[in-house]
Short mmCIF file of N, CA, C and O in Angstrom, two decimals:
data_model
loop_
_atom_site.label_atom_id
_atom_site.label_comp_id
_atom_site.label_asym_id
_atom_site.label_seq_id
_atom_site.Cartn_x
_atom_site.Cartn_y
_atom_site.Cartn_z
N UNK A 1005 9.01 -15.65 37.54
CA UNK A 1005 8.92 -14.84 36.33
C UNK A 1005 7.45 -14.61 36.00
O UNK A 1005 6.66 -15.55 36.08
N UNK A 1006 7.10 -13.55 35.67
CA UNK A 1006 5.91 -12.66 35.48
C UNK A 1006 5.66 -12.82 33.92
O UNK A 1006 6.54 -12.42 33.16
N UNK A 1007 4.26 -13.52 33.30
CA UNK A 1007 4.40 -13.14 32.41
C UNK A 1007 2.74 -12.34 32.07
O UNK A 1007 1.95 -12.97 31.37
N UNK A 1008 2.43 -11.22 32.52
CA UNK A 1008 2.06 -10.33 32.87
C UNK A 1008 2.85 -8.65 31.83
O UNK A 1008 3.98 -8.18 31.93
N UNK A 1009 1.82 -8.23 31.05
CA UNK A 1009 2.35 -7.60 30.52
C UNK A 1009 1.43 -6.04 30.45
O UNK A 1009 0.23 -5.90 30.70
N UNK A 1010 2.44 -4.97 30.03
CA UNK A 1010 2.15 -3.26 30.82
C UNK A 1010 2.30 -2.89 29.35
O UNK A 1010 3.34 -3.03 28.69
N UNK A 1011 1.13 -2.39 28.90
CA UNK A 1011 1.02 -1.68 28.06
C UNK A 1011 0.78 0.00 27.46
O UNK A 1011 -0.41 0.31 27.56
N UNK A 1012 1.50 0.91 26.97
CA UNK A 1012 1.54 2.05 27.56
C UNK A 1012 0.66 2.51 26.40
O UNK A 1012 1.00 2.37 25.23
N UNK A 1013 -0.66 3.15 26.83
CA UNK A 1013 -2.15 3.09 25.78
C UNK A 1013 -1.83 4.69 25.05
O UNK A 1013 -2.54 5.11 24.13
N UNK A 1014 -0.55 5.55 25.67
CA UNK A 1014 -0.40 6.42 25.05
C UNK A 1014 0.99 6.55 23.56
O UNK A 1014 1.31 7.58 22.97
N UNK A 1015 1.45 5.39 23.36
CA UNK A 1015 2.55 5.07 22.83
C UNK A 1015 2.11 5.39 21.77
O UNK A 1015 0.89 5.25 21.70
N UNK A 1016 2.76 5.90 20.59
CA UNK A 1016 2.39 5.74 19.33
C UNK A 1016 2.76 4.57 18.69
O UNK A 1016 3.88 4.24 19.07
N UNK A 1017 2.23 3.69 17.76
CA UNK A 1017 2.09 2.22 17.27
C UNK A 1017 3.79 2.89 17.02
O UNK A 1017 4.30 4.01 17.09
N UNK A 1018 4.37 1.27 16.64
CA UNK A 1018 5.64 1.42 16.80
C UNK A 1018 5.58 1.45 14.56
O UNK A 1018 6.26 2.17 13.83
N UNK A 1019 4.82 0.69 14.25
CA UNK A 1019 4.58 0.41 12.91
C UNK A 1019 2.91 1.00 12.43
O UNK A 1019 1.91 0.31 12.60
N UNK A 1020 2.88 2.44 11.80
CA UNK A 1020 1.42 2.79 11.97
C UNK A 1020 1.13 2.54 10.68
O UNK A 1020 0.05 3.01 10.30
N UNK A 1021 1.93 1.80 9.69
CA UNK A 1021 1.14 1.61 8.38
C UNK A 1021 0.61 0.58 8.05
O UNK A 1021 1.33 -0.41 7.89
N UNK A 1022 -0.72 0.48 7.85
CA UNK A 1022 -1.39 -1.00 7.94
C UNK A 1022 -1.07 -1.43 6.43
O UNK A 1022 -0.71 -0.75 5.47
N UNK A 1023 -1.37 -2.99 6.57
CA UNK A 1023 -1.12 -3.57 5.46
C UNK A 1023 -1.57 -3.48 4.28
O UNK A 1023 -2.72 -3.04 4.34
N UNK A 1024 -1.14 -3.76 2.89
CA UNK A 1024 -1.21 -3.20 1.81
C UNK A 1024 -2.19 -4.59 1.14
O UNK A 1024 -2.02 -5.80 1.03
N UNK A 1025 -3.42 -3.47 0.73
CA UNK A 1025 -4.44 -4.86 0.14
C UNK A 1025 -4.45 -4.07 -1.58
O UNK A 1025 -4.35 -2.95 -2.09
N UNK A 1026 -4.63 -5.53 -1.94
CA UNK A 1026 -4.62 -5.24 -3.78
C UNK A 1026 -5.18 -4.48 -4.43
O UNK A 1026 -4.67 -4.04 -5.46
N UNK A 1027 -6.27 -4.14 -4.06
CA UNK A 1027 -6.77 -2.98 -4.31
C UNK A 1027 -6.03 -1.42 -4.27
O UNK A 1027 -6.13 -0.44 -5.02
N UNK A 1028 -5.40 -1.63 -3.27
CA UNK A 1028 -4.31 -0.20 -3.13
C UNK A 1028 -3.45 -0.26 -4.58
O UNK A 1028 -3.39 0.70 -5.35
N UNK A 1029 -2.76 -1.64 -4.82
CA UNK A 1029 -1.94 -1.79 -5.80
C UNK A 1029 -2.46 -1.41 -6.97
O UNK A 1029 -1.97 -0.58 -7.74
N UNK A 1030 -3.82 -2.23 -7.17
CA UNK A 1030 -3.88 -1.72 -8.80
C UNK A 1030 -4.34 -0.17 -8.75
O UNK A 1030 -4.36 0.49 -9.79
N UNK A 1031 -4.82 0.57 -7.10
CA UNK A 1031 -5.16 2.15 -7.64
C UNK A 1031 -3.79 2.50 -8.01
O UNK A 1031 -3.61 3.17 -9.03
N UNK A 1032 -2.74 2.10 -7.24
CA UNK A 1032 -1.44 2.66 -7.80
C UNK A 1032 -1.18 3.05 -9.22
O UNK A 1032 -0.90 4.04 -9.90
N UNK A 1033 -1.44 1.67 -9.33
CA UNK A 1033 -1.22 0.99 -11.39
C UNK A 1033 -1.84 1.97 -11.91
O UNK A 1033 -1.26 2.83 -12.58
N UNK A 1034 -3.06 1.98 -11.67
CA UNK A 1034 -4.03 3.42 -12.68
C UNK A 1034 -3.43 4.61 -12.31
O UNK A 1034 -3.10 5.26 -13.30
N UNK A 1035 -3.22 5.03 -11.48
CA UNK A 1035 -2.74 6.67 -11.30
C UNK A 1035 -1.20 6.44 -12.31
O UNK A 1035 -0.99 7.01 -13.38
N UNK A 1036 -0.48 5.68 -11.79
CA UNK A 1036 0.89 5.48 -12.67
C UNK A 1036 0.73 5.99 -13.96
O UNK A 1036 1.43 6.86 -14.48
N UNK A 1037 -0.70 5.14 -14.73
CA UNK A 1037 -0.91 4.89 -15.71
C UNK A 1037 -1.35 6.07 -16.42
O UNK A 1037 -1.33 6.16 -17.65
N UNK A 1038 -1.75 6.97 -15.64
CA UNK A 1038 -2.27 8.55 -15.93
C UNK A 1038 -0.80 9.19 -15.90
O UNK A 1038 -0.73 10.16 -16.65
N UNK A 1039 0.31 8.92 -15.27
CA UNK A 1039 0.95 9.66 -15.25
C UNK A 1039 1.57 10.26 -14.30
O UNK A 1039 2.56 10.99 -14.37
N UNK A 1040 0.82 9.87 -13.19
CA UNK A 1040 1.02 10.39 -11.59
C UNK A 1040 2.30 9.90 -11.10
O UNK A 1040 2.67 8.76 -11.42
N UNK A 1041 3.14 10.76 -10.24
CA UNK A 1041 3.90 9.79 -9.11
C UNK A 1041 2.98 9.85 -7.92
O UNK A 1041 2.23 10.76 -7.59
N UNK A 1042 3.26 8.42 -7.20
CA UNK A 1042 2.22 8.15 -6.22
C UNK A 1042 2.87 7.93 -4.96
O UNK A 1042 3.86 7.20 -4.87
N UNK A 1043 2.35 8.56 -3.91
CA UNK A 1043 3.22 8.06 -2.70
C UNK A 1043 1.41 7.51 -1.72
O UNK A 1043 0.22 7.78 -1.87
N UNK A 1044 2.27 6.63 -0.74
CA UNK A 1044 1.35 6.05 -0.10
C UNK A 1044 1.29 6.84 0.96
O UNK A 1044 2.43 7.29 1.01
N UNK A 1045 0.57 7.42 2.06
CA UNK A 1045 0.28 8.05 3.24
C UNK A 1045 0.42 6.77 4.39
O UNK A 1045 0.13 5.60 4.16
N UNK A 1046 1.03 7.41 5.91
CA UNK A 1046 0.86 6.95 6.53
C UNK A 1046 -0.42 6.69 7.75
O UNK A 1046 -0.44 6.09 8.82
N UNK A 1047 -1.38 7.43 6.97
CA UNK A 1047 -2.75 7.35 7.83
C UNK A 1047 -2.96 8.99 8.85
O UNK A 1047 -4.01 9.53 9.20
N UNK A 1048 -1.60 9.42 9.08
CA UNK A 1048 -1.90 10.63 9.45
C UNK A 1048 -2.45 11.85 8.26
O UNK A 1048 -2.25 13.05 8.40
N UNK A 1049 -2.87 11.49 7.57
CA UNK A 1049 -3.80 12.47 7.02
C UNK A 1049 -5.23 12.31 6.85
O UNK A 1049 -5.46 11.98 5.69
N UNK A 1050 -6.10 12.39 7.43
CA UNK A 1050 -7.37 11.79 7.81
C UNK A 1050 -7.94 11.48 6.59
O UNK A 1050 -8.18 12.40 5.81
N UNK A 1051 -8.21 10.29 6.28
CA UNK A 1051 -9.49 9.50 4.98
C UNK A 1051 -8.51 9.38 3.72
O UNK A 1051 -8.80 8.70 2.73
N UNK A 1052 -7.58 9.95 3.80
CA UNK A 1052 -6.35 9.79 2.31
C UNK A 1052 -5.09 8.60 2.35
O UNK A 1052 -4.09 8.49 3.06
N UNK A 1053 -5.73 7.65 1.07
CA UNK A 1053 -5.37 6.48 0.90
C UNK A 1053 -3.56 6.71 0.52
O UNK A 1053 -2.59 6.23 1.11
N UNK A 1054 -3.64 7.86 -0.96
CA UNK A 1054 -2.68 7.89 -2.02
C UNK A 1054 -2.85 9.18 -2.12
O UNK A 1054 -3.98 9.66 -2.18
N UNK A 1055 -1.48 10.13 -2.16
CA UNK A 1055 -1.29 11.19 -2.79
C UNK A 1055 -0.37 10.90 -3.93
O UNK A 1055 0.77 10.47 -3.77
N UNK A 1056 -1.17 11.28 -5.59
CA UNK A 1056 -0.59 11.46 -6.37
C UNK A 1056 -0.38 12.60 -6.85
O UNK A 1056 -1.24 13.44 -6.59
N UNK A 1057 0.78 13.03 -7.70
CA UNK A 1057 1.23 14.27 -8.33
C UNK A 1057 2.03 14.23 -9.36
O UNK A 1057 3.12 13.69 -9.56
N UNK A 1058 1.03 15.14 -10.25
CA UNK A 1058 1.30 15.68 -11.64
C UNK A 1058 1.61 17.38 -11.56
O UNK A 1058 0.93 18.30 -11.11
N UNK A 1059 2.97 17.35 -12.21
CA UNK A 1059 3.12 18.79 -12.32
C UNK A 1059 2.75 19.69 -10.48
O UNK A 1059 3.16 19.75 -9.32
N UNK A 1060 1.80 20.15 -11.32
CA UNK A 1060 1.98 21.52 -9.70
C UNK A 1060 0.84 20.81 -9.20
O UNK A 1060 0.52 21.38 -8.16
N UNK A 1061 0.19 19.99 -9.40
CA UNK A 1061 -1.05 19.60 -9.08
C UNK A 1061 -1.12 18.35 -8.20
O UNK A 1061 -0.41 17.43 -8.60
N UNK A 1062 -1.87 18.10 -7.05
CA UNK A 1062 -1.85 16.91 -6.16
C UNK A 1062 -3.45 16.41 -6.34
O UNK A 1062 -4.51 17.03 -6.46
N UNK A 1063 -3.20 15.35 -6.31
CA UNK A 1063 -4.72 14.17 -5.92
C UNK A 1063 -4.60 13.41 -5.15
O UNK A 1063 -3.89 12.42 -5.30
N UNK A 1064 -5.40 13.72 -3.92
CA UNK A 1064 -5.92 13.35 -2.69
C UNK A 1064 -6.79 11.56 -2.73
O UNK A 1064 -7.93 11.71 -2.29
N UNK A 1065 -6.61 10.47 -3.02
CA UNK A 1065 -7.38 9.50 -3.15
C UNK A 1065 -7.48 8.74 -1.84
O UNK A 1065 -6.59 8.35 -1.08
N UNK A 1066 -8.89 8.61 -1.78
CA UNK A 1066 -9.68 7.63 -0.58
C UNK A 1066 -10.16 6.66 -0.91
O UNK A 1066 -11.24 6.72 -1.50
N UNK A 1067 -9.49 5.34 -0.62
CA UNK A 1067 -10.10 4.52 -1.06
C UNK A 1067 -11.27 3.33 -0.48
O UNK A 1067 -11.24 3.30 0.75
N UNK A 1068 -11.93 2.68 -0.87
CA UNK A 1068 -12.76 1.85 -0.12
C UNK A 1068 -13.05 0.93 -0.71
O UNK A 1068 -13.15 0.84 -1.94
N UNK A 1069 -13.22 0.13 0.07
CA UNK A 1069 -13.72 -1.58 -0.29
C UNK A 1069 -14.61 -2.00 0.04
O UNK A 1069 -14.46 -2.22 1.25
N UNK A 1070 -15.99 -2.43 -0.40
CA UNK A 1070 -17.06 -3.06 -0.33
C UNK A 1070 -17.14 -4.48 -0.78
O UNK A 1070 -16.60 -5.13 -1.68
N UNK A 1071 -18.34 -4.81 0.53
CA UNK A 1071 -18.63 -6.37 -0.31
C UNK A 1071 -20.14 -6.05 -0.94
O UNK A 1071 -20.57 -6.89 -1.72
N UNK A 1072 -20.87 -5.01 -0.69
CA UNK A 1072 -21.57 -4.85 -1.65
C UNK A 1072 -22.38 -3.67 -2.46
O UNK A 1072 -22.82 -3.03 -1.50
N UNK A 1073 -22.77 -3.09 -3.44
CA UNK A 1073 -22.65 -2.45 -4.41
C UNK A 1073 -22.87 -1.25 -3.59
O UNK A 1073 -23.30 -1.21 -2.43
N UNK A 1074 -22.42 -0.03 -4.54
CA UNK A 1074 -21.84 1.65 -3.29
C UNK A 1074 -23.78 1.73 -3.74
O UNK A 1074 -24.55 1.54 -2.80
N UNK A 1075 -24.20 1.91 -4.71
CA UNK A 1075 -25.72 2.61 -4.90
C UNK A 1075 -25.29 3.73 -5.56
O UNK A 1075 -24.24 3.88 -6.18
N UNK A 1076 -26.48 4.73 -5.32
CA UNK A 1076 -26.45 5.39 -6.58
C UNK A 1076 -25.67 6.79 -5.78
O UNK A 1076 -25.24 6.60 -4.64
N UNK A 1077 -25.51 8.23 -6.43
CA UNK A 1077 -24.69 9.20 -5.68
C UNK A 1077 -24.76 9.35 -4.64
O UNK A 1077 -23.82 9.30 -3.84
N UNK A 1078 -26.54 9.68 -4.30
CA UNK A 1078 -27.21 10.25 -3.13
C UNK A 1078 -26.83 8.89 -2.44
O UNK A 1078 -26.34 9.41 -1.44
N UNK A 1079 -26.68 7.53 -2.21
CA UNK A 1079 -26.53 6.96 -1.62
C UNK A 1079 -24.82 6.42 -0.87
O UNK A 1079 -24.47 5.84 0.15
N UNK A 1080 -24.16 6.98 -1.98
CA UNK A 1080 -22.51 6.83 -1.48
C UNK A 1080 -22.54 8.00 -0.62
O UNK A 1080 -21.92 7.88 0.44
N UNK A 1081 -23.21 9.26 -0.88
CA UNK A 1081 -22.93 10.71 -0.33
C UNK A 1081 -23.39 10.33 0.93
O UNK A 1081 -22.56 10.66 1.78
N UNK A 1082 -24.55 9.68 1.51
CA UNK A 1082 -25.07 9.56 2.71
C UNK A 1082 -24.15 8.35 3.03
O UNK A 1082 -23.88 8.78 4.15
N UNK A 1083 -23.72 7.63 2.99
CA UNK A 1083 -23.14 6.50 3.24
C UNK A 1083 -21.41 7.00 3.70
O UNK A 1083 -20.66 6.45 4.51
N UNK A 1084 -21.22 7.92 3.05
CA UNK A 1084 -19.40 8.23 3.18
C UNK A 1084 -19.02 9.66 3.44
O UNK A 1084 -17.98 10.29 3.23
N UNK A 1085 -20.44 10.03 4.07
CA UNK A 1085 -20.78 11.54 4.73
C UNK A 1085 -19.74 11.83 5.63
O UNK A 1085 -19.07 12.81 5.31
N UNK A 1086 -19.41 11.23 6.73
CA UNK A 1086 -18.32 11.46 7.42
C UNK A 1086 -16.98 11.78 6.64
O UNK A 1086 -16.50 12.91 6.74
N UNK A 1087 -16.33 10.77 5.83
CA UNK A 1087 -15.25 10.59 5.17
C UNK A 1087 -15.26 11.39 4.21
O UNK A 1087 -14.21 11.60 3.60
N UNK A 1088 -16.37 11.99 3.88
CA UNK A 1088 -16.47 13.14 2.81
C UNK A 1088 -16.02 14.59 3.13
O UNK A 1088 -15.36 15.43 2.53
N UNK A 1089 -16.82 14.49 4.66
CA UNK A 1089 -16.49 15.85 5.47
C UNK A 1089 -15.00 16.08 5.61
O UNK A 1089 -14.31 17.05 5.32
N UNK A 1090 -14.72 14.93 6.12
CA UNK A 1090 -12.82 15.38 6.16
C UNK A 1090 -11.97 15.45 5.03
O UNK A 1090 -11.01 16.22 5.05
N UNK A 1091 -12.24 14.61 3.90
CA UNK A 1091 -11.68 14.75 2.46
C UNK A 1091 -11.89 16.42 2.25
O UNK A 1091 -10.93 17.14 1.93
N UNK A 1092 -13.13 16.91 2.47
CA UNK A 1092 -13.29 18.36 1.85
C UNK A 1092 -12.41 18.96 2.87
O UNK A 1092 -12.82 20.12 2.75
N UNK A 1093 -11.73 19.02 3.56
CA UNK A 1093 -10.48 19.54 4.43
C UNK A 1093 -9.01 20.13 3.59
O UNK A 1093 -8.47 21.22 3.78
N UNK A 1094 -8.71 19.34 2.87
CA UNK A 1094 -8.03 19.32 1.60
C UNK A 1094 -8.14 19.90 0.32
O UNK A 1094 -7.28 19.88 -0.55
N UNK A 1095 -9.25 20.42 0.26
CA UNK A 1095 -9.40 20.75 -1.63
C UNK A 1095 -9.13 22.07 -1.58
O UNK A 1095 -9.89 22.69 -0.83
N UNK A 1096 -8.09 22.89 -2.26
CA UNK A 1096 -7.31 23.69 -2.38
C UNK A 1096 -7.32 23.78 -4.03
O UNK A 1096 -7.73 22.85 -4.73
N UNK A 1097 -6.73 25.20 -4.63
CA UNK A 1097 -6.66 25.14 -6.31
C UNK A 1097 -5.69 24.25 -6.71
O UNK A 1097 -5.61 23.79 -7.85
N UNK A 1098 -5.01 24.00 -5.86
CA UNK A 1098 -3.33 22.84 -6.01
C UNK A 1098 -4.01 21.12 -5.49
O UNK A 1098 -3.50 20.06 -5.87
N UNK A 1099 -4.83 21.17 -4.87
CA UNK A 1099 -5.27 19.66 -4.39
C UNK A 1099 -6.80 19.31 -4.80
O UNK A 1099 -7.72 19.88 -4.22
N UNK A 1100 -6.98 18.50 -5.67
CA UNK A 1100 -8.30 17.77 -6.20
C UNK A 1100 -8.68 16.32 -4.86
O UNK A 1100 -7.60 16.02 -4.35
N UNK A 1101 -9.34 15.85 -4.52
CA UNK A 1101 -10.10 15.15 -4.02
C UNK A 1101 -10.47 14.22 -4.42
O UNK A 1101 -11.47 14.50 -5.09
N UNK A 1102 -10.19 12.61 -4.46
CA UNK A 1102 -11.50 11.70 -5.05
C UNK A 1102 -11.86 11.00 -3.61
O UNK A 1102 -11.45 11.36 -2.51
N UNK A 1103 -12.68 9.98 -3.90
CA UNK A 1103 -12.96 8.60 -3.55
C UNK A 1103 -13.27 7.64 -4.21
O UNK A 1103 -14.42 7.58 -4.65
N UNK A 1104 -12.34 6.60 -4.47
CA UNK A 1104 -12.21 5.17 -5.30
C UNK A 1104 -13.18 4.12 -4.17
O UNK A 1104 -12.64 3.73 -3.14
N UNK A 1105 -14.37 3.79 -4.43
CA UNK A 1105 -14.80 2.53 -4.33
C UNK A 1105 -14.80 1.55 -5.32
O UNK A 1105 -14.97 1.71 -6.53
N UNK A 1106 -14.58 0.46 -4.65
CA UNK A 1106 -13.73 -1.19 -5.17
C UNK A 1106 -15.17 -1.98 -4.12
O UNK A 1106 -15.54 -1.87 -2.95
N UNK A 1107 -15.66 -2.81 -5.38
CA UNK A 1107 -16.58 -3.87 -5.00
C UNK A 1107 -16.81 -4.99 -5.84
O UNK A 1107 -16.52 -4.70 -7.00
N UNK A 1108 -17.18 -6.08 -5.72
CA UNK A 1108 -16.77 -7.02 -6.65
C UNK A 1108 -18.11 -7.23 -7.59
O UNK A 1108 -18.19 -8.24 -8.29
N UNK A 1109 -18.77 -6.60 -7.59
CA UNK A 1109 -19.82 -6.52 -8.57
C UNK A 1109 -19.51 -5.39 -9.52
O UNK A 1109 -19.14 -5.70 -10.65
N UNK A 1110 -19.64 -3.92 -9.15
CA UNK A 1110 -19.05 -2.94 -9.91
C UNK A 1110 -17.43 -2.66 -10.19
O UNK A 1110 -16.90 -1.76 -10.84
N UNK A 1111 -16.90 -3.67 -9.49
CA UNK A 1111 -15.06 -3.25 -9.62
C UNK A 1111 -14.99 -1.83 -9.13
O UNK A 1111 -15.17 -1.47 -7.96
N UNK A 1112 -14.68 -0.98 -10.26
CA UNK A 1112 -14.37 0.14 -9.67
C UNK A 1112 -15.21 1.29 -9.81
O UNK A 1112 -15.97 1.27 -10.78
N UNK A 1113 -15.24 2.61 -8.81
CA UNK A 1113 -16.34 3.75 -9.10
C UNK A 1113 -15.40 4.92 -9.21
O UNK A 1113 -14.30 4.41 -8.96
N UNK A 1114 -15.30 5.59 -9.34
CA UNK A 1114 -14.66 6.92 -9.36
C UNK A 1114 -15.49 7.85 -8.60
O UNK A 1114 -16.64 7.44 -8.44
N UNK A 1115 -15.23 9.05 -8.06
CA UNK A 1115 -16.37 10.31 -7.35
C UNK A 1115 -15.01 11.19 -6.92
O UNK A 1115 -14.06 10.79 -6.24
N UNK A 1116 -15.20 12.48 -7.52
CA UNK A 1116 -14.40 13.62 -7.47
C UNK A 1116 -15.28 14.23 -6.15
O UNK A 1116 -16.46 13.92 -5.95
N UNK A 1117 -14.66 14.98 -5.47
CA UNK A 1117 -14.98 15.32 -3.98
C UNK A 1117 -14.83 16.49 -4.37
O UNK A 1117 -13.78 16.90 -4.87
N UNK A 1118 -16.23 17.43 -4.14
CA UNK A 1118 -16.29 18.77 -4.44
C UNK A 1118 -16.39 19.75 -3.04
O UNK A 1118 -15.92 19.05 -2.14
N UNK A 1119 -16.63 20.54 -2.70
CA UNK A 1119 -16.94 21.67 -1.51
C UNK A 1119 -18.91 21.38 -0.89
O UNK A 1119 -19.40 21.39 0.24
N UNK A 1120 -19.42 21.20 -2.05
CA UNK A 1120 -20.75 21.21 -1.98
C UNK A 1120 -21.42 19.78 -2.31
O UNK A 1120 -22.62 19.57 -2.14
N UNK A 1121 -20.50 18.83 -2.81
CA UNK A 1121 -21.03 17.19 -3.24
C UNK A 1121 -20.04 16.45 -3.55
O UNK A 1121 -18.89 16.55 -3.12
N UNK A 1122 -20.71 15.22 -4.78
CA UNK A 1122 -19.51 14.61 -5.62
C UNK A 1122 -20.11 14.37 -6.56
O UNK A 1122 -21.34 14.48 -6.60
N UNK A 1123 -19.23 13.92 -7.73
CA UNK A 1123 -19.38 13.83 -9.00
C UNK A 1123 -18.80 12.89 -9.05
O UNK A 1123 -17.65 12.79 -8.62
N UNK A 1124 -19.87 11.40 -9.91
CA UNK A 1124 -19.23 10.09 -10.26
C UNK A 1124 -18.16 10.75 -11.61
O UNK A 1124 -18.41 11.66 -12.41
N UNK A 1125 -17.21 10.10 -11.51
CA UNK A 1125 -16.24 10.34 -12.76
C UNK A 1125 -15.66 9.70 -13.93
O UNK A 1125 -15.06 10.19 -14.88
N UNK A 1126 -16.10 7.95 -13.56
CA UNK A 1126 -15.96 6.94 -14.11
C UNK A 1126 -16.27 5.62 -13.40
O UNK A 1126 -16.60 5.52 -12.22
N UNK A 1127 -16.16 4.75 -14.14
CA UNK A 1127 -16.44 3.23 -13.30
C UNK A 1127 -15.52 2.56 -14.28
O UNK A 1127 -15.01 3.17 -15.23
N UNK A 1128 -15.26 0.86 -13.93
CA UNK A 1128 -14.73 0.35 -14.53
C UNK A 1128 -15.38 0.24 -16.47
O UNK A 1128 -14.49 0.17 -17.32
N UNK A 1129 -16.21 0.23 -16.75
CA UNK A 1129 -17.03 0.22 -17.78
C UNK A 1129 -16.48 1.61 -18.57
O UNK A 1129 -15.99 1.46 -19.69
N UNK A 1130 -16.56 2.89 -18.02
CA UNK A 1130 -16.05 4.25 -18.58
C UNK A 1130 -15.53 5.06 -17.79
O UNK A 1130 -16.11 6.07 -17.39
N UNK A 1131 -14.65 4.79 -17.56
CA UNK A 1131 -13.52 5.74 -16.85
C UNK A 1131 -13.08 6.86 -17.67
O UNK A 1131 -12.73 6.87 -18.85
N UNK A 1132 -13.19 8.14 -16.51
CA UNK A 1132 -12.73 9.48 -17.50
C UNK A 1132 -12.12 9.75 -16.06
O UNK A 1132 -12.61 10.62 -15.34
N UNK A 1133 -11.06 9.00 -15.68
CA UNK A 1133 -10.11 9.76 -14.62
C UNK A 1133 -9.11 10.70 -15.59
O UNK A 1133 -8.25 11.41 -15.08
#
């Protein structure tokens, strides 16, 4: 008996949704808390954590986790340049854009994802989601 094993590198994962960290939960809680229904994505939509929806309207959320502080705009913008590029893939008059960074010094950041930048929108301190 062979225990020798054949792995087929073109398979699609049999389970492609990775595991659910707390941070996902409480973004849940806040969008809830606005009002949103929230569904979770299975990763096939490139950089989008949570699609929530109000009325005719969808929000695109990306989320991220740091162990240490995002910096100031110009520095999340250069830092999440990639993940920014594909978020702006999405923004439509029906689909808004964020990115939620989670760090344990600032807790939470808010940044609305525009065509041309981002705009901080709140933090844990003053949130205007």
């Amino acid at each position: 008996m062979s225990t020798e094993i054949a792995e087929d590198t073109r398979a699609e994962p049999v389970f492609p949704y990775h595991r659910w960290h707390p941070i996902e939960y409480e973004a849940v809680f806040r969008l809830r808390e606005l009002e949103y229904t929230v569904t979770r994505t299975d990763g096939s939509i490139s950089g989008v954590n949570l699609i929530a929806m109000k009325g005719g309207h969808f929000r695109f959320v990306c989320i991220s986790r740091r162990k240490t502080r995002a910096g100031t705009i110009a520095e999340v913008a250069a830092t999440y340049f990639e993940e920014l590029d594909e978020l702006r893939q999405h923004i439509s008059p029906v689909v808004s854009v964020d990115l939620w960074i989670w760090c344990r010094q600032d807790r939470w950041r808010y940044f609305a994802v525009f065509p041309g930048g981002i705009q901080e929108i709140g933090g844990d301190d003053a949130c205007r989601l």
